[in-house]
XYZ file of C-alpha atoms in Angstrom:
571
model
C 5.940 -45.282 10.280
C 3.989 -44.130 6.967
C 4.248 -40.413 5.912
C 1.053 -38.536 5.993
C -0.348 -36.330 3.196
C -0.030 -33.282 5.661
C 3.641 -33.963 6.020
C 4.464 -34.157 2.229
C 2.366 -31.069 1.632
C 4.515 -29.215 4.349
C 7.480 -30.532 2.347
C 6.269 -29.127 -0.696
C 5.361 -25.796 0.829
C 8.907 -25.369 2.296
C 10.368 -26.280 -0.991
C 8.395 -23.669 -2.725
C 9.243 -21.160 -0.219
C 12.930 -21.768 -0.713
C 12.914 -22.007 -4.388
C 11.077 -18.493 -4.571
C 13.910 -17.243 -2.403
C 16.364 -18.589 -4.569
C 14.562 -16.863 -7.566
C 13.780 -20.039 -9.240
C 11.242 -20.440 -11.992
C 7.974 -19.363 -10.735
C 6.056 -22.030 -12.527
C 8.087 -24.582 -10.453
C 7.172 -22.835 -7.294
C 3.663 -22.809 -7.794
C 3.706 -26.541 -9.001
C 4.871 -27.322 -5.578
C 2.259 -25.127 -3.819
C -0.611 -26.380 -5.806
C 0.573 -30.136 -5.345
C 0.522 -29.437 -1.617
C -3.158 -28.010 -1.883
C -4.193 -31.150 -3.804
C -2.432 -33.442 -1.131
C -4.026 -31.783 1.654
C -7.488 -32.393 -0.082
C -7.200 -35.912 -0.810
C -9.774 -38.296 1.041
C -7.072 -41.028 1.567
C -3.376 -41.034 2.114
C -0.870 -40.969 -0.977
C 0.741 -44.023 0.828
C -2.645 -45.982 0.559
C -3.094 -44.943 -2.958
C 0.417 -46.071 -3.867
C -0.011 -49.436 -2.059
C -3.411 -49.927 -4.047
C -1.493 -49.320 -7.402
C -3.050 -46.139 -8.037
C -1.257 -43.699 -10.435
C -0.492 -40.387 -8.503
C 0.131 -38.609 -11.890
C -3.599 -38.857 -12.772
C -4.384 -36.422 -9.799
C -4.963 -32.936 -11.138
C -2.047 -30.704 -10.545
C 0.411 -33.622 -9.881
C 1.787 -35.026 -12.964
C 4.493 -37.597 -13.513
C 7.477 -35.822 -12.015
C 5.671 -34.789 -8.843
C 4.092 -38.217 -8.578
C 7.571 -39.857 -8.465
C 8.645 -37.351 -5.910
C 5.820 -38.304 -3.732
C 6.498 -41.796 -4.106
C 10.127 -41.372 -3.121
C 8.928 -39.476 0.006
C 6.494 -42.078 0.924
C 9.238 -44.712 0.507
C 12.131 -42.872 2.485
C 10.302 -40.163 4.433
C 12.712 -37.605 3.105
C 12.762 -35.201 0.197
C 15.910 -34.859 -1.503
C 15.134 -31.623 -3.273
C 14.394 -29.873 0.082
C 17.376 -31.273 1.777
C 19.504 -30.000 -1.103
C 18.104 -26.475 -0.914
C 18.388 -26.344 2.869
C 22.094 -27.073 2.220
C 22.250 -24.466 -0.355
C 20.590 -21.983 1.676
C 21.549 -22.326 5.168
C 20.003 -20.495 8.096
C 16.709 -19.729 9.580
C 15.064 -18.697 6.321
C 11.750 -20.513 7.342
C 11.480 -18.632 10.536
C 12.329 -15.398 8.552
C 9.675 -15.844 6.029
C 7.383 -16.520 8.791
C 7.807 -12.859 10.047
C 4.530 -10.977 8.964
C 5.128 -8.813 6.083
C 8.192 -10.902 4.986
C 7.256 -13.290 2.075
C 9.874 -15.169 0.080
C 10.711 -12.290 -2.533
C 11.647 -9.936 0.371
C 13.552 -12.539 2.246
C 15.523 -12.779 -0.980
C 16.118 -9.072 -1.111
C 17.487 -9.434 2.713
C 19.697 -12.176 1.679
C 21.026 -10.634 -1.417
C 21.486 -7.062 -0.136
C 22.360 -7.448 3.613
C 23.533 -11.143 3.845
C 20.612 -11.955 6.460
C 20.623 -15.509 7.403
C 18.950 -15.499 10.796
C 16.194 -13.911 12.915
C 18.989 -12.038 14.761
C 20.417 -10.668 11.433
C 16.972 -9.328 10.672
C 16.759 -7.695 14.230
C 20.245 -6.138 13.631
C 19.256 -4.852 10.452
C 16.107 -3.199 11.911
C 17.856 -1.568 14.844
C 20.753 -0.227 12.564
C 18.359 1.222 10.244
C 19.816 -0.710 7.334
C 16.332 -1.478 5.922
C 15.967 2.026 4.921
C 18.493 1.164 2.114
C 16.177 -1.320 0.536
C 13.608 -0.699 -1.986
C 10.107 -1.912 -0.832
C 10.915 -1.738 2.796
C 8.839 1.342 3.807
C 8.350 2.810 7.327
C 5.103 0.834 8.024
C 6.591 -2.432 6.943
C 9.662 -1.750 9.117
C 7.485 -0.938 11.920
C 5.296 -4.331 11.543
C 8.696 -6.225 11.449
C 10.090 -4.541 14.452
C 6.600 -5.190 16.337
C 6.680 -8.917 15.257
C 10.409 -9.246 16.458
C 9.361 -7.782 19.824
C 6.617 -10.365 20.477
C 7.032 -13.567 22.083
C 7.587 -16.531 19.700
C 3.694 -16.952 18.646
C 2.125 -20.466 18.951
C 2.113 -21.891 15.360
C -1.261 -21.688 13.651
C -2.375 -24.141 10.854
C -4.322 -23.192 7.781
C -7.799 -24.709 7.733
C -7.208 -27.511 4.683
C -4.115 -28.699 6.770
C -5.960 -29.099 9.895
C -8.914 -30.743 8.122
C -6.700 -33.511 6.794
C -5.193 -34.091 10.036
C -8.570 -34.123 11.728
C -10.113 -36.319 9.249
C -7.350 -39.149 9.532
C -7.533 -38.765 13.552
C -11.212 -39.066 13.710
C -11.211 -41.989 11.398
C -8.635 -43.881 13.811
C -10.590 -42.919 17.023
C -13.758 -43.919 15.609
C -12.374 -47.406 14.795
C -11.957 -47.972 18.418
C -15.255 -46.639 19.568
C -18.358 -48.816 20.328
C -20.814 -46.436 19.342
C -20.388 -42.925 20.883
C -19.609 -39.610 19.522
C -16.408 -38.214 18.340
C -16.170 -34.686 16.937
C -13.532 -31.729 16.491
C -14.798 -28.643 18.398
C -12.925 -25.458 18.976
C -11.753 -22.871 16.383
C -12.029 -25.849 13.715
C -15.667 -26.186 14.343
C -16.381 -22.436 14.124
C -14.363 -22.560 10.779
C -11.626 -20.145 11.516
C -9.345 -19.520 8.651
C -6.436 -20.893 10.907
C -6.622 -23.347 13.615
C -4.052 -23.478 16.676
C -4.801 -26.910 17.797
C -7.494 -29.646 17.426
C -10.065 -29.815 20.553
C -11.665 -33.480 20.154
C -14.588 -34.435 22.075
C -15.950 -37.865 22.515
C -18.402 -39.901 24.437
C -17.718 -43.587 25.469
C -18.493 -45.849 28.447
C -14.693 -46.570 28.525
C -13.108 -43.102 28.483
C -9.536 -44.550 29.122
C -9.665 -46.799 26.150
C -10.384 -43.865 23.935
C -7.384 -41.977 25.443
C -5.167 -45.119 24.935
C -6.213 -45.236 21.326
C -5.235 -41.586 20.805
C -1.919 -42.179 22.462
C -1.074 -45.180 20.014
C -2.224 -43.162 16.919
C 0.731 -43.804 14.513
C 0.941 -40.141 13.719
C 1.642 -38.969 17.363
C 5.079 -37.508 17.962
C 4.781 -36.952 21.642
C 2.280 -37.845 24.593
C 2.111 -34.625 26.719
C -0.648 -35.738 29.313
C -2.652 -38.980 29.418
C -5.209 -39.488 32.128
C -8.583 -41.197 32.606
C -10.688 -38.738 30.555
C -8.042 -36.198 29.224
C -5.253 -36.966 26.723
C -2.913 -34.486 25.025
C -0.788 -35.270 22.256
C 1.405 -33.524 19.681
C 1.162 -34.928 16.179
C 4.221 -35.249 13.751
C 2.943 -32.253 11.912
C 3.490 -30.214 15.077
C -0.418 -29.608 15.820
C -1.569 -30.353 19.362
C -4.579 -32.544 20.012
C -6.500 -32.152 23.281
C -8.953 -35.124 23.792
C -11.807 -34.884 26.314
C -14.181 -37.850 26.908
C -17.427 -36.996 28.482
C -20.598 -38.825 29.621
C -23.370 -38.820 26.928
C -25.765 -36.781 29.262
C -23.102 -33.977 29.031
C -22.198 -34.129 25.476
C -24.129 -31.143 24.119
C -22.732 -28.953 27.080
C -19.121 -30.042 26.476
C -19.446 -29.535 22.816
C -21.034 -26.016 23.471
C -17.999 -25.223 25.965
C -15.226 -26.569 23.791
C -16.554 -24.985 20.521
C -16.247 -21.562 22.052
C -15.360 -18.926 21.559
C -14.452 -17.789 25.069
C -16.361 -14.527 24.469
C -19.513 -16.472 23.257
C -19.512 -18.809 26.325
C -19.087 -15.972 28.716
C -22.255 -14.243 27.213
C -24.117 -17.358 27.511
C -23.011 -17.987 31.268
C -23.928 -14.461 32.069
C -27.693 -15.274 30.742
C -27.728 -18.427 32.789
C -26.640 -16.462 35.986
C -29.261 -13.695 35.456
C -31.644 -16.685 35.703
C -30.083 -18.143 38.896
C -28.620 -21.003 36.783
C -25.125 -22.210 36.208
C -23.779 -23.277 32.876
C -20.520 -25.141 32.503
C -19.091 -28.098 30.325
C -21.241 -30.621 32.237
C -24.603 -28.988 31.624
C -27.125 -26.212 32.585
C -28.142 -26.538 36.282
C -30.411 -24.800 38.745
C -28.509 -25.562 41.848
C -27.733 -29.368 41.455
C -30.765 -29.999 39.240
C -29.856 -30.580 35.573
C -31.896 -28.502 33.183
C -30.222 -29.239 29.944
C -26.845 -31.237 29.016
C -27.089 -33.754 26.038
C -28.356 -32.119 22.892
C -26.508 -28.731 22.181
C -29.635 -27.082 20.948
C -31.377 -27.677 24.085
C -29.253 -25.452 26.004
C -29.843 -22.496 23.743
C -33.628 -23.174 23.905
C -33.717 -23.207 27.695
C -31.654 -20.083 27.842
C -34.289 -18.496 25.491
C -32.185 -18.269 22.503
C -32.209 -19.447 18.820
C -29.722 -22.013 17.992
C -26.362 -20.174 16.990
C -24.464 -21.947 14.268
C -20.751 -22.467 15.310
C -19.494 -19.984 12.752
C -21.299 -17.121 14.349
C -20.075 -17.908 17.873
C -17.835 -14.860 18.359
C -19.707 -12.488 20.374
C -20.250 -10.009 17.644
C -23.975 -9.493 18.135
C -25.393 -12.968 17.434
C -26.564 -13.293 21.187
C -28.883 -10.308 20.865
C -30.327 -11.505 17.517
C -30.697 -15.062 18.956
C -32.797 -13.690 21.725
C -35.129 -12.168 19.005
C -35.195 -15.261 16.845
C -33.714 -13.034 14.246
C -30.346 -14.814 13.278
C -29.423 -14.708 9.587
C -30.219 -17.535 7.467
C -26.721 -18.456 6.392
C -25.568 -19.360 2.918
C -24.917 -22.999 2.335
C -22.490 -24.794 -0.285
C -25.794 -26.028 -1.925
C -26.879 -22.451 -2.516
C -23.723 -22.019 -4.903
C -24.733 -22.107 -8.454
C -21.408 -21.628 -10.192
C -17.791 -20.259 -9.783
C -16.854 -16.997 -11.071
C -13.120 -16.920 -10.842
C -11.491 -19.952 -12.829
C -8.322 -20.261 -14.651
C -7.206 -22.812 -17.446
C -3.960 -23.633 -19.355
C -4.388 -20.650 -21.435
C -2.625 -18.825 -18.577
C -1.282 -20.550 -15.525
C -3.962 -23.129 -14.916
C -3.323 -26.676 -15.199
C -6.127 -27.945 -17.275
C -8.120 -27.070 -20.669
C -11.156 -24.982 -20.528
C -13.505 -27.962 -21.494
C -12.023 -29.845 -18.610
C -12.360 -27.277 -16.100
C -16.022 -26.833 -17.239
C -16.811 -30.445 -17.098
C -15.339 -30.715 -13.509
C -17.407 -27.573 -12.671
C -20.628 -29.109 -14.180
C -19.818 -32.265 -12.203
C -20.175 -30.351 -9.067
C -23.809 -29.419 -10.009
C -23.091 -25.944 -11.085
C -25.013 -24.103 -13.772
C -22.071 -21.904 -15.030
C -18.409 -21.141 -14.628
C -16.498 -17.877 -15.390
C -13.308 -18.376 -17.266
C -10.982 -15.787 -15.862
C -7.487 -16.380 -16.938
C -4.834 -13.676 -16.344
C -4.203 -10.630 -18.693
C -1.048 -9.724 -20.252
C 0.964 -7.952 -17.461
C 1.165 -11.112 -15.510
C 3.946 -12.480 -17.815
C 4.985 -15.015 -15.373
C 1.341 -16.519 -15.618
C 1.363 -16.367 -19.363
C -1.191 -13.662 -19.246
C -3.537 -13.110 -22.288
C -2.941 -10.202 -24.515
C -5.815 -8.775 -26.726
C -5.161 -11.151 -29.683
C -5.166 -14.044 -27.404
C -8.093 -13.156 -25.395
C -10.142 -12.716 -28.689
C -9.097 -16.147 -29.678
C -10.217 -17.448 -26.154
C -13.552 -15.834 -26.480
C -14.126 -17.610 -29.920
C -12.935 -21.016 -28.157
C -15.505 -20.433 -25.448
C -18.367 -19.638 -27.984
C -17.551 -23.174 -29.761
C -17.619 -24.982 -26.424
C -20.930 -23.326 -25.163
C -22.264 -24.401 -28.409
C -21.687 -28.082 -27.437
C -22.717 -27.824 -23.625
C -26.116 -28.496 -22.665
C -27.385 -26.890 -19.281
C -24.192 -25.426 -18.566
C -22.501 -22.129 -19.532
C -18.976 -20.886 -19.530
C -19.047 -17.195 -19.006
C -16.370 -15.289 -21.224
C -14.218 -13.396 -18.740
C -10.650 -12.199 -17.630
C -8.788 -11.523 -14.518
C -7.481 -8.192 -15.617
C -4.671 -6.647 -13.666
C -5.145 -3.247 -12.209
C -2.044 -0.990 -13.062
C -0.355 1.443 -10.809
C -2.455 4.294 -11.928
C -5.716 2.485 -11.650
C -6.242 1.857 -15.140
C -6.767 -1.764 -16.529
C -4.427 -3.918 -18.312
C -6.526 -4.397 -21.455
C -8.613 -1.938 -23.437
C -12.413 -1.365 -23.123
C -12.909 -2.601 -26.649
C -11.689 -6.028 -25.620
C -13.460 -5.839 -22.108
C -16.694 -5.033 -23.686
C -16.784 -8.488 -25.332
C -16.769 -10.364 -22.222
C -19.661 -11.509 -19.684
C -17.610 -10.775 -16.666
C -14.573 -8.845 -15.764
C -12.769 -9.544 -12.545
C -10.160 -7.014 -11.574
C -7.364 -7.627 -9.420
C -3.984 -6.130 -7.872
C -0.972 -8.221 -8.474
C 2.048 -5.911 -7.984
C 3.024 -2.832 -6.236
C 1.683 -3.755 -3.013
C 3.525 -1.304 -0.996
C 2.128 1.904 -2.347
C 1.093 4.633 0.177
C -2.489 4.069 1.687
C -4.184 6.815 -0.171
C -2.561 6.064 -3.402
C -3.344 2.328 -3.161
C -6.937 3.078 -2.271
C -7.368 5.542 -5.132
C -5.820 3.116 -7.489
C -8.485 0.461 -6.720
C -11.361 2.930 -6.657
C -10.287 4.180 -10.027
C -10.306 0.614 -11.417
C -14.011 0.168 -10.035
C -14.896 3.405 -11.917
C -14.430 1.569 -15.153
C -18.088 0.275 -15.717
C -16.699 -2.946 -17.411
C -15.402 -4.206 -14.100
C -17.827 -6.612 -12.468
C -15.742 -7.974 -9.496
C -12.803 -6.843 -7.278
C -10.794 -9.884 -6.792
C -8.948 -10.825 -3.504
C -9.621 -7.137 -2.369
C -6.728 -6.838 0.310
C -4.363 -9.019 -1.259
C -3.516 -10.770 2.176
C -1.890 -14.408 1.957
C -2.736 -16.031 5.247
C 0.421 -16.426 7.561
C 2.575 -15.216 4.602
C 1.674 -11.669 3.626
C -0.443 -9.005 5.295
C -3.026 -6.972 3.346
C -1.803 -4.035 1.458
C -2.338 -0.585 3.193
C -5.927 0.613 1.888
C -8.741 2.311 3.293
C -11.140 -0.693 3.380
C -14.331 1.267 4.424
C -13.614 3.687 1.376
C -13.104 0.714 -1.122
C -16.266 -0.953 0.119
C -18.473 2.348 -0.045
C -17.015 2.928 -3.549
C -18.072 -0.582 -4.605
C -21.432 -0.053 -3.441
C -21.853 3.234 -5.049
C -20.567 1.993 -8.350
C -22.427 -1.522 -8.300
C -19.106 -3.427 -8.133
C -19.105 -6.642 -6.301
C -16.361 -7.796 -4.054
C -14.912 -11.287 -4.141
C -14.469 -13.520 -1.196
C -11.660 -15.574 -2.511
C -12.089 -19.149 -1.331
C -8.391 -20.131 -2.049
C -7.150 -21.401 1.397
C -4.123 -19.219 1.293
C -6.394 -16.136 0.783
C -9.829 -16.284 2.147
C -9.769 -12.709 1.278
C -12.268 -11.009 2.348
C -11.808 -11.793 5.998
C -14.926 -12.675 7.803
C -14.913 -9.449 9.589
C -14.714 -7.560 6.139
C -17.458 -9.600 4.690
C -19.820 -8.731 7.622
C -19.072 -4.979 7.042
C -19.640 -5.352 3.289
C -23.119 -7.004 4.064
C -23.963 -4.080 6.338
C -23.110 -1.595 3.557
C -25.160 -3.697 1.040
C -22.289 -4.575 -1.136
C -22.798 -7.958 -2.982
C -20.289 -10.557 -2.776
C -18.924 -13.324 -5.143
C -17.550 -16.359 -3.403
C -15.118 -17.835 -5.913
C -12.313 -20.287 -5.768
C -9.476 -18.893 -8.087
C -9.148 -22.379 -9.069
C -6.153 -23.269 -11.273
C -6.905 -27.001 -11.587
C -10.074 -29.301 -11.362
C -9.120 -30.035 -7.703
C -9.088 -26.235 -6.929
C -12.884 -25.940 -7.541
C -13.337 -27.935 -4.171
C -12.037 -24.889 -2.374
C -15.536 -23.394 -2.551
C -16.482 -25.004 0.788
C -13.762 -22.883 2.497
C -15.156 -19.709 0.838
C -18.700 -20.870 1.993
C -17.251 -21.218 5.722
C -15.704 -17.769 5.655
C -19.090 -16.320 4.047
C -21.048 -17.893 6.991
C -18.509 -16.440 9.664
C -19.099 -13.118 7.894
C -22.881 -13.485 8.371
C -23.673 -13.832 4.657
C -27.195 -14.958 3.397
C -27.819 -16.326 0.007
C -29.162 -12.988 -1.231
C -25.733 -11.448 -0.339
C -24.055 -13.683 -2.751
C -24.271 -12.979 -6.457
C -23.449 -16.836 -7.336
C -26.579 -18.124 -5.762
C -28.484 -16.617 -8.612
C -29.642 -18.475 -11.676
C -27.566 -17.456 -14.828
C -30.032 -15.031 -16.254
C -30.247 -13.239 -12.682
C -26.574 -13.243 -12.425
C -25.978 -11.698 -15.835
C -28.057 -8.577 -14.732
C -25.874 -8.320 -11.637
C -22.555 -8.268 -13.297
C -23.482 -6.004 -16.164
C -23.276 -2.665 -14.691
């Protein structure tokens, strides 16, 4: 049974976590994580590429060492490095790392200081008050840990790229057995939530049983939970559950609407139908037994007197009222993006030279790219000091002299120090086209202190964009404790933009925060934080998040032509 990309990516992610707990070289840890993201984004399986004689080392962010490891996993189904780490670091470390607020670094502290090896060990440490002995385990974190331990075991949620890789392979398999008909993934996946609990697959076919049979015989199925004439539920080897429903063509639109959700959005639609004396369910819109609509999804909205609501907006956050007035926002699209404003090169912790990143950005149809390598404080990322940044400025000027129709903006991702000052002097920052400021340490400062730190950084008129504003890592680390409303208002007052970081582990701002920023009139930069040419592809996840946040092209600065953009980022 072939190993799928998602499984290899999961092995690499687990390896990165254990290496970080062990205190291994951070470059090695990052290499595994980047390789995992590359694998999740591949259009075909690594196994198929190897069978075709393709060299995986040519993939961005892979290299010969990791290519060899991938080949070994494909051949054996096992990863000896991960198995060795699990022997070296026994216990339930993966489960401990998954506790909200506990990342690998804090888990290492628990291991080294308290000898923690299991969830029960963590529970005992909380109850006994021993966490008070540890630096960085303040009252708020302890409260969050205790709350997480008190909850029932949560259903695992999967980050969007992982779910997308599984969905793409699955849909391809199902379509191979369909004689015409539709097959699509609905649910939170279609609404483009940043994490997905399961895959709701909807299909139309004259032979519903055959579609269910094909799913049950998919090579990646680990367990068949239920298998009936029109419904089949399986669990894939990755752990993600798939719920397949096969419907008649005449009900396809209603079923797609129903299974896309959200539940709150569907309830609001049903209430509108009831007010008209109708009934709305997964089979259609009915007046008693007479069908009013059912096949095209848009027709149901039309019959209810509503503008079609894009799936990303279907969360019952005011979209129904606007749809009744035909006043929904014209959401930003990937094709609106003219450039990427947060990109790293091998001058700091990126994988590729500046010219290679520029060529890859240009190949995406962009007009510009902001080079924003780390500043000197981030030593593990080989951050740039004053002298190296000045050399890089000259290098970018030389490169721009050769480019035609594309511009590399001179920039930096400058660290916000604990007191809110910046890691590089104004004299250097003034020579740049764009300054992206970010917090990379001291995440556990008290709320007021952390908020003031960020606002003081934005007080500097050189700062164009506040990067990954809340610092969250999805399913790994919660946001740092800040007054988000104060930060947004300060950004608006100072003319500083907020980043919507499109890196799938971050997607920071959240959709809710992006909507709040829009309401305040704060401009947003959707940027990938790419550390490789492959990372530039993350832009689509940022656009998904922006659409969930109701953002329109005018809300996003990198939908602007270069000349207009420069006016927005020079305060």
